[in-house]
PDB file of C-alpha atoms and ligand atoms in Angstrom:
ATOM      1  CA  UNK O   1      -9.163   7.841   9.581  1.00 45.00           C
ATOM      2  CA  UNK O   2      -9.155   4.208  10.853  1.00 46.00           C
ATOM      3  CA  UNK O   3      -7.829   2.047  13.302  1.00 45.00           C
ATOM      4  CA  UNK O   4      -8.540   1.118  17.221  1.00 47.00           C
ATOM      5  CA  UNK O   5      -6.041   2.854  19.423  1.00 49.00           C
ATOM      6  CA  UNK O   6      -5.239   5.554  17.831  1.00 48.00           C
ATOM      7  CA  UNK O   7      -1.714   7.603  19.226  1.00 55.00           C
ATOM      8  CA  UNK O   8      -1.802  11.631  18.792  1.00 62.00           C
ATOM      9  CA  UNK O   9       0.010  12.022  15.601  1.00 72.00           C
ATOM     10  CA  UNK O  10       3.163  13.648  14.928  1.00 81.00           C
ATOM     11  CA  UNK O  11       2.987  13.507  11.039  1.00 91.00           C
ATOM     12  CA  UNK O  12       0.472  12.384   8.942  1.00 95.00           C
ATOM     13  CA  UNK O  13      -0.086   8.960   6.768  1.00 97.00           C
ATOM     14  CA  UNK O  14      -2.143   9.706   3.349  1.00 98.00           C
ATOM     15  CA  UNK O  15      -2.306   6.201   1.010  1.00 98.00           C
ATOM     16  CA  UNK O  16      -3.929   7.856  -1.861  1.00 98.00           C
ATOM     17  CA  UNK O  17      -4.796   6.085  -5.500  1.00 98.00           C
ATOM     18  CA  UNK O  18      -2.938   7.004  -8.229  1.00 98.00           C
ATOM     19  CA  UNK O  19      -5.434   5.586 -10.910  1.00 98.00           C
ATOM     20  CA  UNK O  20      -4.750   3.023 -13.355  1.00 98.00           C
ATOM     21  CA  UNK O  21      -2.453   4.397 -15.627  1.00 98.00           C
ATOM     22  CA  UNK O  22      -2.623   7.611 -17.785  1.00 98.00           C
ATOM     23  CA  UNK O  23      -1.403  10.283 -14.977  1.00 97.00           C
ATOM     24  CA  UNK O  24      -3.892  12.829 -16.168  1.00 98.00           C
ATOM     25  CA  UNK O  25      -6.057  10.036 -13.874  1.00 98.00           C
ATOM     26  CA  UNK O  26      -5.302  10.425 -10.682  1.00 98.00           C
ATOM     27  CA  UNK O  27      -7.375  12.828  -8.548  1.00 98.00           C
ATOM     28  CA  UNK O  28      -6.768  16.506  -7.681  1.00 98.00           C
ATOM     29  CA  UNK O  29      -7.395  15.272  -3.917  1.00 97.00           C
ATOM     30  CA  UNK O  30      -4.257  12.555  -4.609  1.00 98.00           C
ATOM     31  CA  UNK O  31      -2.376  15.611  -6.283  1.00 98.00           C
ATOM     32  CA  UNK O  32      -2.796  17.702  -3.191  1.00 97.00           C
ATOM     33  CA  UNK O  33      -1.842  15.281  -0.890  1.00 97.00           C
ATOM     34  CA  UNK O  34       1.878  14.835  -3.274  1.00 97.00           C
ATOM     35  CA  UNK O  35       1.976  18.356  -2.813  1.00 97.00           C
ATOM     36  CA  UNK O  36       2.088  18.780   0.919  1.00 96.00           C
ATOM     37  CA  UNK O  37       4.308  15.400   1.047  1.00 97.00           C
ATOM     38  CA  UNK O  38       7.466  15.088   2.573  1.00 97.00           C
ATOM     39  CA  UNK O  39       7.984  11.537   1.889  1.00 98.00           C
ATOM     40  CA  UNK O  40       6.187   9.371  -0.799  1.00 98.00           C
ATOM     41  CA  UNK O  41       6.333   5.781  -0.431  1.00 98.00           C
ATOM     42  CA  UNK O  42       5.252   2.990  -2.918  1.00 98.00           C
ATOM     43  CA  UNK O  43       5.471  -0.515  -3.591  1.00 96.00           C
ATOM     44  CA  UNK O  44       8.223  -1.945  -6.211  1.00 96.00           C
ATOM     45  CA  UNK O  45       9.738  -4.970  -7.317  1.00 93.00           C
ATOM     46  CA  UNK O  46      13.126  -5.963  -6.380  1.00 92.00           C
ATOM     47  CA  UNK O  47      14.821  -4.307  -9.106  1.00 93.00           C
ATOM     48  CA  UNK O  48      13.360  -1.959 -11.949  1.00 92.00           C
ATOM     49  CA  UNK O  49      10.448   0.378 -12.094  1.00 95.00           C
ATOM     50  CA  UNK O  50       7.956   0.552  -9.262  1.00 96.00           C
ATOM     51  CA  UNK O  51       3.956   0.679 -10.996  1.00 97.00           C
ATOM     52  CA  UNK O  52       2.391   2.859  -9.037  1.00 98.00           C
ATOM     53  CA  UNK O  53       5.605   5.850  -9.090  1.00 98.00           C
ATOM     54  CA  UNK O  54       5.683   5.805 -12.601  1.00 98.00           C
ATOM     55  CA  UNK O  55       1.842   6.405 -13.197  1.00 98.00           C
ATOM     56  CA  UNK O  56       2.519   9.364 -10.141  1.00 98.00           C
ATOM     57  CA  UNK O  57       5.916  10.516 -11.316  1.00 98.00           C
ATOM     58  CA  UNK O  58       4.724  14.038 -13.135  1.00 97.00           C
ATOM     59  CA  UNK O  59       3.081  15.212  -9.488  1.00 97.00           C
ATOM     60  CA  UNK O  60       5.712  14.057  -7.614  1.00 97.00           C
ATOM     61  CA  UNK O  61       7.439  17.651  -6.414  1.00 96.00           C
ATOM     62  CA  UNK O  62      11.335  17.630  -6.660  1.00 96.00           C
ATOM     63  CA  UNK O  63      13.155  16.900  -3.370  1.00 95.00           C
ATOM     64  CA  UNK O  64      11.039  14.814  -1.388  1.00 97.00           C
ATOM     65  CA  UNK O  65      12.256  11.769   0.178  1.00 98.00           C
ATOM     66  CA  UNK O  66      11.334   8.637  -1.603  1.00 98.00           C
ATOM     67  CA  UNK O  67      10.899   5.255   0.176  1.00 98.00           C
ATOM     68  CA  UNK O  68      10.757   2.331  -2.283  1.00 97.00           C
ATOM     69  CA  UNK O  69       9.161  -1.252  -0.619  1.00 97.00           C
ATOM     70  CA  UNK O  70      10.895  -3.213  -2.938  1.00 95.00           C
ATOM     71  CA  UNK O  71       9.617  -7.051  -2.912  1.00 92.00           C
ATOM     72  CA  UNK O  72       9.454 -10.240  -4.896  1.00 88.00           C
ATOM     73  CA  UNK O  73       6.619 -10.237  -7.283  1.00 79.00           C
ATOM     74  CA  UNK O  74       6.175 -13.936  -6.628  1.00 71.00           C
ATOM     75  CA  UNK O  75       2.569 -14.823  -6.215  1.00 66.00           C
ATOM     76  CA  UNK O  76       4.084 -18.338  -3.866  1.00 65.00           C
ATOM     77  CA  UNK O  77       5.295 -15.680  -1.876  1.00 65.00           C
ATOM     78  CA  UNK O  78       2.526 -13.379  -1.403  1.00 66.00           C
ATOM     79  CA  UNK O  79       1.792 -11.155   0.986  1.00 71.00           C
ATOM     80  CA  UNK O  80       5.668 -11.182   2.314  1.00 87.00           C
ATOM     81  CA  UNK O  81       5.216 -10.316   5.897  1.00 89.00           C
ATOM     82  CA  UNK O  82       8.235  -9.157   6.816  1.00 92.00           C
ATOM     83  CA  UNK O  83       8.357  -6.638   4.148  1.00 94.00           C
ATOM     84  CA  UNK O  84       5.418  -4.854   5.286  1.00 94.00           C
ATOM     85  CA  UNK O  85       6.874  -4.930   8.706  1.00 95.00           C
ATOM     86  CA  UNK O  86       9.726  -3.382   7.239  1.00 97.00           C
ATOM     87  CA  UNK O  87       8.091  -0.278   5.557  1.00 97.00           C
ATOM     88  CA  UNK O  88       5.584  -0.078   9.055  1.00 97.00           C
ATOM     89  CA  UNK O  89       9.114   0.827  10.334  1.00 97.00           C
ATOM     90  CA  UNK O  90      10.368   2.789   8.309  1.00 98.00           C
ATOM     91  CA  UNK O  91       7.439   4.738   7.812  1.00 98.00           C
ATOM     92  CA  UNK O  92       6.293   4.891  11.766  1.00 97.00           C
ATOM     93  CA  UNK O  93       9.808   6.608  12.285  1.00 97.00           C
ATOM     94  CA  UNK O  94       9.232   9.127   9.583  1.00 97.00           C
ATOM     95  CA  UNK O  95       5.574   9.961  11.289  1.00 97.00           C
ATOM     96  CA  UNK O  96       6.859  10.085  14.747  1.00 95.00           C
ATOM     97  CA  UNK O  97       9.667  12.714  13.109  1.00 96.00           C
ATOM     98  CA  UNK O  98       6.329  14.675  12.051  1.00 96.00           C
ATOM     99  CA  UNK O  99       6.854  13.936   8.785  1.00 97.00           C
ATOM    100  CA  UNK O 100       4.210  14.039   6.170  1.00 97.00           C
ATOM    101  CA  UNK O 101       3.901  10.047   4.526  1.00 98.00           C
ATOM    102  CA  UNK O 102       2.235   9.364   1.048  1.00 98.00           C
ATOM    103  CA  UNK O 103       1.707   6.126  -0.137  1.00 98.00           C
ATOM    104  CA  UNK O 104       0.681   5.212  -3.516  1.00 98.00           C
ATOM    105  CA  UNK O 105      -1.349   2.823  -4.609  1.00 98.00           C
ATOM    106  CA  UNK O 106      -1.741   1.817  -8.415  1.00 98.00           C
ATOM    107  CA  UNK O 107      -5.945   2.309  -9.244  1.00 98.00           C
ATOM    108  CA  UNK O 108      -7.294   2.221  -6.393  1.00 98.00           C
ATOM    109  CA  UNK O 109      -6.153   1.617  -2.627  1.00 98.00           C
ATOM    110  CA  UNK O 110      -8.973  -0.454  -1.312  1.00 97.00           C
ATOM    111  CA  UNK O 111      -9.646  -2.448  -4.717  1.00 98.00           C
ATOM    112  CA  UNK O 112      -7.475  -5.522  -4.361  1.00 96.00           C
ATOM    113  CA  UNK O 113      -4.476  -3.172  -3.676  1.00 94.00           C
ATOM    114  CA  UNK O 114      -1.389  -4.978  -1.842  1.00 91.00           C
ATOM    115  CA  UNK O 115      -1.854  -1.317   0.262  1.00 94.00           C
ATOM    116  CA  UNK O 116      -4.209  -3.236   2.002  1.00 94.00           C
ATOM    117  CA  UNK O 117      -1.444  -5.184   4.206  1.00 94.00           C
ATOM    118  CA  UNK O 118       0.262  -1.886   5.089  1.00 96.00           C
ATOM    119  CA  UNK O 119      -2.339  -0.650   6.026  1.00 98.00           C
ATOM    120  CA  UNK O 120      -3.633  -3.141   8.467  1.00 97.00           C
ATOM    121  CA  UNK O 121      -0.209  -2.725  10.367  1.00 97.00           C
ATOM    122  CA  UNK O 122      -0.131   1.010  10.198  1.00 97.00           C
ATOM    123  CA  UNK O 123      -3.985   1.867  11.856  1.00 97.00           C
ATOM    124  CA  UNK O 124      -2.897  -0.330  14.774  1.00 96.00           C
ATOM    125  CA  UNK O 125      -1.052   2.548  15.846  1.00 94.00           C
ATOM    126  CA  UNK O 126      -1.646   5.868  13.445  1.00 95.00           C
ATOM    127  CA  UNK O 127      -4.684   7.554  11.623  1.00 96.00           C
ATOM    128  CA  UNK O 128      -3.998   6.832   8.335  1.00 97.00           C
ATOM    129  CA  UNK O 129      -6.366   9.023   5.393  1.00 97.00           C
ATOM    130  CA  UNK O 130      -7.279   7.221   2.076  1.00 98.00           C
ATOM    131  CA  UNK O 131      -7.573   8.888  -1.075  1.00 98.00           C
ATOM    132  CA  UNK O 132     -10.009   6.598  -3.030  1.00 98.00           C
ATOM    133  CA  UNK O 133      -8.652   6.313  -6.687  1.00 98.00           C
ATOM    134  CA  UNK O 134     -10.091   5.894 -10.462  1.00 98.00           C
ATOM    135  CA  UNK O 135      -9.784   1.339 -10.428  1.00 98.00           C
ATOM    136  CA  UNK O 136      -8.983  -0.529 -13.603  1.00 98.00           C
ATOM    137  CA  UNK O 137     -12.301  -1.805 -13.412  1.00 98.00           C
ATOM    138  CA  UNK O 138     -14.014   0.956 -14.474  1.00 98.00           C
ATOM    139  CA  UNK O 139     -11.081   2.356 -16.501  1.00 98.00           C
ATOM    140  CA  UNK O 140     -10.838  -0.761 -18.265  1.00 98.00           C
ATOM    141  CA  UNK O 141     -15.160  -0.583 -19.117  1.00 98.00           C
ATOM    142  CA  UNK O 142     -13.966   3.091 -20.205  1.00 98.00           C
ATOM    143  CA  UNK O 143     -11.529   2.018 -22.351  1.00 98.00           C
ATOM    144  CA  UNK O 144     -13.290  -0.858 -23.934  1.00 98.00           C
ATOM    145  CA  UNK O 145     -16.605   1.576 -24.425  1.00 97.00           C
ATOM    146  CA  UNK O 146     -18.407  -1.364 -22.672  1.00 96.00           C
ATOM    147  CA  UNK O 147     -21.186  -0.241 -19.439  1.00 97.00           C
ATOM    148  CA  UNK O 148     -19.832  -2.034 -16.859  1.00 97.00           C
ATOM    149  CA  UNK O 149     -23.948  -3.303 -15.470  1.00 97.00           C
ATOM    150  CA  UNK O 150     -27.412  -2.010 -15.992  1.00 96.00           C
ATOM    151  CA  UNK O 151     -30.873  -1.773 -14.030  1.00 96.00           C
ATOM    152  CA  UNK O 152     -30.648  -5.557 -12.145  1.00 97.00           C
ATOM    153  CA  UNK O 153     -27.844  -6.465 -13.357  1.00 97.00           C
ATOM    154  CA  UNK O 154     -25.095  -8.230 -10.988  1.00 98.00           C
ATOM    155  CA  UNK O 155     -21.791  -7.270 -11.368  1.00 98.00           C
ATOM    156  CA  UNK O 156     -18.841 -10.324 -10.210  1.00 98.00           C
ATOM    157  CA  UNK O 157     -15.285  -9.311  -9.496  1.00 98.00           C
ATOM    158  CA  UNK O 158     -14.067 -13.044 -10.535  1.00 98.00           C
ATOM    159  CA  UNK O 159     -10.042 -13.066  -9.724  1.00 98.00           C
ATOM    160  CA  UNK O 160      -8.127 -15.244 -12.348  1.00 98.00           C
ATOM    161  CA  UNK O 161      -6.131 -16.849  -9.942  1.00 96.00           C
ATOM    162  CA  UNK O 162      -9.232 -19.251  -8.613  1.00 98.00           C
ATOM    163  CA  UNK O 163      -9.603 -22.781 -10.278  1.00 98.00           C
ATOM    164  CA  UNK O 164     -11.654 -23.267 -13.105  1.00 98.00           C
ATOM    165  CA  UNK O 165     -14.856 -24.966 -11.533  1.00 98.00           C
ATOM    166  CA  UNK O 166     -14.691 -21.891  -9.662  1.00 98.00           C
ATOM    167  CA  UNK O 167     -14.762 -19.201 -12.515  1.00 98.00           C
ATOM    168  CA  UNK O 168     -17.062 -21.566 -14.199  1.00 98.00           C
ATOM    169  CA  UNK O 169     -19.864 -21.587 -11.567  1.00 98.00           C
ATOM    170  CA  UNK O 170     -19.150 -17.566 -10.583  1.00 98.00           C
ATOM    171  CA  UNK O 171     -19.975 -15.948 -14.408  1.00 98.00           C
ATOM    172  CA  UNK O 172     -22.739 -18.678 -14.378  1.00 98.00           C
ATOM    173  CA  UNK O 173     -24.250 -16.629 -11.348  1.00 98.00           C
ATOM    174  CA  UNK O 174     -23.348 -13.331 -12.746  1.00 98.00           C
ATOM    175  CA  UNK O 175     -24.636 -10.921 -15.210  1.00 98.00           C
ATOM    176  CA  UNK O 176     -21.657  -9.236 -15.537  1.00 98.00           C
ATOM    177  CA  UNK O 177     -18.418  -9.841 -14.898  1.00 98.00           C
ATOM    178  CA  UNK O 178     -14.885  -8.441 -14.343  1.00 98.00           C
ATOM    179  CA  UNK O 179     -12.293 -11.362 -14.630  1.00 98.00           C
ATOM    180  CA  UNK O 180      -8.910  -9.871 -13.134  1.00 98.00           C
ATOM    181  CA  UNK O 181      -5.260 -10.690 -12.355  1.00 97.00           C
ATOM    182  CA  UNK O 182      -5.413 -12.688 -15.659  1.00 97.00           C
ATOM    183  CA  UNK O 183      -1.962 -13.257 -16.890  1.00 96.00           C
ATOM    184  CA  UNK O 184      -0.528 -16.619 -16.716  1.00 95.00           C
ATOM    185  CA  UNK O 185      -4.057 -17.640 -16.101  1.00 97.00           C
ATOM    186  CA  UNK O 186      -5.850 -16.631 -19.720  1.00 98.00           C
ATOM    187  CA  UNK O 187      -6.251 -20.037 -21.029  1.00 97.00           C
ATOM    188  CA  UNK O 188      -8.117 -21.277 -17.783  1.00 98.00           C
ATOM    189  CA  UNK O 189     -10.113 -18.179 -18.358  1.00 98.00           C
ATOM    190  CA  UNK O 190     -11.268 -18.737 -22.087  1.00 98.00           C
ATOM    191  CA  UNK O 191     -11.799 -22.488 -20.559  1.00 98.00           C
ATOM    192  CA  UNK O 192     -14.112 -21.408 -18.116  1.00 98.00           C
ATOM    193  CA  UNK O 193     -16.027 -18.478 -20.521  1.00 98.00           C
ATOM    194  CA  UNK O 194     -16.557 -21.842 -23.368  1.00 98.00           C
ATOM    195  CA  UNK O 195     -18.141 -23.799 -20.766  1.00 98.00           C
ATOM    196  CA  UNK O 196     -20.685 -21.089 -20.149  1.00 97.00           C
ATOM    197  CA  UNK O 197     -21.134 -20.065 -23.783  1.00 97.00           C
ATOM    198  CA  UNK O 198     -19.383 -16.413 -23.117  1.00 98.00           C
ATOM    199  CA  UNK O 199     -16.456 -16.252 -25.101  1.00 98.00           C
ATOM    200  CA  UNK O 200     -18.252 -14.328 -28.023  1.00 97.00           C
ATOM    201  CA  UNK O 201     -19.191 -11.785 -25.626  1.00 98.00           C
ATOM    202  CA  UNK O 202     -15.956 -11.625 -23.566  1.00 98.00           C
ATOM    203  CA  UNK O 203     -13.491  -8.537 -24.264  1.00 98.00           C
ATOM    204  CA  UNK O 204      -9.916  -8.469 -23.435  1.00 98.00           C
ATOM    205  CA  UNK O 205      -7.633  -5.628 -22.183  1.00 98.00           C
ATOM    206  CA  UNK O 206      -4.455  -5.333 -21.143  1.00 98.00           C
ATOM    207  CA  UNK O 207      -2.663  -1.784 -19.884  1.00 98.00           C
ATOM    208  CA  UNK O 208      -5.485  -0.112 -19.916  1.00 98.00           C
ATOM    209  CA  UNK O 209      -4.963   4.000 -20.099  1.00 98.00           C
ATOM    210  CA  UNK O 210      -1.168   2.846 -20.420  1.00 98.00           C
ATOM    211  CA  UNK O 211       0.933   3.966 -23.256  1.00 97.00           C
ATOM    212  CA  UNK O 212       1.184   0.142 -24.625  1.00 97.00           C
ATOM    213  CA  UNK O 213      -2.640  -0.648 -23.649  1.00 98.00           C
ATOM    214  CA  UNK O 214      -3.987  -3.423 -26.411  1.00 98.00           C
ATOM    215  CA  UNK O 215      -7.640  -4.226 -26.890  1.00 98.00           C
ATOM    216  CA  UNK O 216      -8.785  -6.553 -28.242  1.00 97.00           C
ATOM    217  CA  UNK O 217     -12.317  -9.315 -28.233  1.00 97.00           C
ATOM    218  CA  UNK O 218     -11.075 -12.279 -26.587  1.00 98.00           C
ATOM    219  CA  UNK O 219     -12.092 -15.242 -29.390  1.00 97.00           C
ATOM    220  CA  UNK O 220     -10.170 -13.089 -31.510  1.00 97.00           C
ATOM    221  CA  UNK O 221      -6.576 -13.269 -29.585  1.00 96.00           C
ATOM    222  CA  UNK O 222      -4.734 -16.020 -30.470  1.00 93.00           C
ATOM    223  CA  UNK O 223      -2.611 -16.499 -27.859  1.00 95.00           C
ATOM    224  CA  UNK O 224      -2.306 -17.223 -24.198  1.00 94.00           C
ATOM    225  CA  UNK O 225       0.076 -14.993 -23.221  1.00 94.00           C
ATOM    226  CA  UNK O 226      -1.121 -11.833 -20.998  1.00 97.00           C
ATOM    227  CA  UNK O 227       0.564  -9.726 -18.734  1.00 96.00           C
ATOM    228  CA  UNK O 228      -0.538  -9.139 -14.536  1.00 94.00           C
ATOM    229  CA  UNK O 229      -1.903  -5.842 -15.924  1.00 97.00           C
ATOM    230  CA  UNK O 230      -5.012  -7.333 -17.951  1.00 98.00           C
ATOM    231  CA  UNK O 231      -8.747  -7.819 -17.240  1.00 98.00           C
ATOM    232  CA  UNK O 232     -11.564  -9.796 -19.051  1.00 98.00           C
ATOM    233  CA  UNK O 233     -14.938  -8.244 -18.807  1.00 98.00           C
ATOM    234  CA  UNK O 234     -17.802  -9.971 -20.249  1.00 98.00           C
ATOM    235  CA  UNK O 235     -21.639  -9.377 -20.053  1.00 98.00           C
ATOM    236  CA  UNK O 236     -24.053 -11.903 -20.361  1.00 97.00           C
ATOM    237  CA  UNK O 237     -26.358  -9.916 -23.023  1.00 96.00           C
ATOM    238  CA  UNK O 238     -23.824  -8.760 -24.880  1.00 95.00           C
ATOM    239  CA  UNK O 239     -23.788  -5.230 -23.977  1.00 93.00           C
ATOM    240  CA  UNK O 240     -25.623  -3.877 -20.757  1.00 94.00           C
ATOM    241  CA  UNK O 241     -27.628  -1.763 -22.211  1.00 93.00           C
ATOM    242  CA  UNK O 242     -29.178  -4.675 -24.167  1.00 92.00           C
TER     243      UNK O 242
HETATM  244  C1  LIG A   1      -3.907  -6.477  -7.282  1.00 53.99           C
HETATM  245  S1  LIG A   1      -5.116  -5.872  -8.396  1.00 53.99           S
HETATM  246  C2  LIG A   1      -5.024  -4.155  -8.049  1.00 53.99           C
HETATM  247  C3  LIG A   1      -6.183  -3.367  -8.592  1.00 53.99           C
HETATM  248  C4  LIG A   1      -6.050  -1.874  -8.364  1.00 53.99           C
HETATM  249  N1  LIG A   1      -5.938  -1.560  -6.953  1.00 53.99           N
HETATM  250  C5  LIG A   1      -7.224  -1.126  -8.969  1.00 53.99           C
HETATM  251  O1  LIG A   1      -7.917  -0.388  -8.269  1.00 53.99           O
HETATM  252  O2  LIG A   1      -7.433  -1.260 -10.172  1.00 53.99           O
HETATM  253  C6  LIG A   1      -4.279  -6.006  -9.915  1.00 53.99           C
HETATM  254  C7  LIG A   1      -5.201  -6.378 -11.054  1.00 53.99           C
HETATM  255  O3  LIG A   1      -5.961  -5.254 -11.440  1.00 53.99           O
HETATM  256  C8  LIG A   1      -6.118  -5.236 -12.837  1.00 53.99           C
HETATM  257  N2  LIG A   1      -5.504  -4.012 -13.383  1.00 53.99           N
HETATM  258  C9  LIG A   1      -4.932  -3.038 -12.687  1.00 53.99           C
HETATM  259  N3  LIG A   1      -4.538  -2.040 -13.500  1.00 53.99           N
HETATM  260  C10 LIG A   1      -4.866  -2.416 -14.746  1.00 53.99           C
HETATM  261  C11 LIG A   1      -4.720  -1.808 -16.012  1.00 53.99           C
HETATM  262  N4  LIG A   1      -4.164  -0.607 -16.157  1.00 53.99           N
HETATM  263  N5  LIG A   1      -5.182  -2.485 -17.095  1.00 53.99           N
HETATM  264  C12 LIG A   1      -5.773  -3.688 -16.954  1.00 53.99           C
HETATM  265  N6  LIG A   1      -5.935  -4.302 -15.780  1.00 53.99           N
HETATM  266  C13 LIG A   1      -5.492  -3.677 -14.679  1.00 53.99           C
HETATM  267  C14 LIG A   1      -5.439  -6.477 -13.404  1.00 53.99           C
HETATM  268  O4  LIG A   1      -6.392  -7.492 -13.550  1.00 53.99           O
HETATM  269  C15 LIG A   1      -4.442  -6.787 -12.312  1.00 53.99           C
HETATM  270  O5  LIG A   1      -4.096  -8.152 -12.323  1.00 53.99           O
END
């Protein structure tokens, strides 16, 4: 539960983590809470195939109300407002109706997740539960067989999406990093891991736990192109355990 003034609830508000892919990774908690759901929201773009439903789509029971927040993946127009006070509508009306709400958030709900916004509007007036879920970051680590940090180790989240000074200076204070939101930013990335003498030790993922994930070390992939769905992660030693 979160949130200031809180009203006596009619329903309920879970926003649980789906994982980052495979559906076997999602949580028995999460499953429970699809389960007992009478309404399962989820973010989705403006037309096609919503992230998050498909990676929750085999525990979603038949018949329950779906409520798609469909918005314009445009990073210039990021967060959009007045969607999120949208779905606080919807969803407040389905809560006051005592209606169970689910809400599903791709990894995990707290871990850069767009959730974060709906969230924010919804505790002003409900309780609303998280379900914590398994991240990409340490599904992507699984995936590439890499520990993520070790002993002293310090572990930077770097977002891909900063300017290159600024990824620069951030792995040269790290240990270990996570470089994320990478797409249209990878050859700013490889920039910035040259300048610090990384590169050999940086690993590249994209879809990770996804049916299409590709792995692969980063001085080895030729191009530039990556989808939103891709992480760097690169230790300075070469391999924590080192
Ligand atoms: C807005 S953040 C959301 C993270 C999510 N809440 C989580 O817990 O993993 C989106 C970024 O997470 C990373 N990401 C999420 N899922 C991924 C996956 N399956 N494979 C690789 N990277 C992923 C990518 O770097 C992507 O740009």
């Amino acid at each position: 539960m979160a949130g200031g003034e809180i009203m006596t609830m009619p329903g309920r508000i879970l926003g649980i983590g789906v994982g980052p892919g495979d559906p076997d990774l999602i949580t028995l908690k999460a499953v429970r809470a699809l389960e007992g759901a009478d309404v399962v929201a989820y973010p989705a773009p403006l037309e096609g195939e919503s992230v998050a439903r498909k990676i929750a789509q085999p525990h979603i029971p038949d018949g329950v109300e779906e409520l798609p927040i469909r918005m314009a993946m445009d990073p210039r127009r990021y967060p959009q407002q007045d969607v999120y006070d949208w779905a606080e509508g919807e969803i407040s009306a389905r809560v006051e109706a005592g209606r169970c709400v689910v809400i599903l958030c791709e990894g995990d709900p707290f871990f850069y997740g767009s959730f974060m916004y709906l969230f924010e509007r919804l505790t002003r007036r409900w309780p609303v539960e998280i379900v914590p879920g398994v991240s990409s970051l340490t599904a992507c680590a699984a995936q590439l067989g890499m520990p993520l940090a070790a002993r002293d180790d310090a572990l930077a989240v770097i977002p891909a999406t900063l300017d290159e000074d600024d990824i620069t200076a951030r792995l040269a204070a790290a240990d270990t990093a996570a470089i994320i939101k990478v797409g249209r930013h990878l050859a700013k990335v490889r920039r910035a891991l040259e300048r610090g003498g990384l590169l050999e030790h940086a690993h590249y993922i994209e879809h990770a736990t996804m049916a299409d994930q590709q792995i692969s070390q980063l001085a080895d992939k030729k191009d530039e192109t990556a989808p939103y769905f891709s992480m760097v992660l690169v230790h300075r030693r070469g391999a924590a355990t080192r």
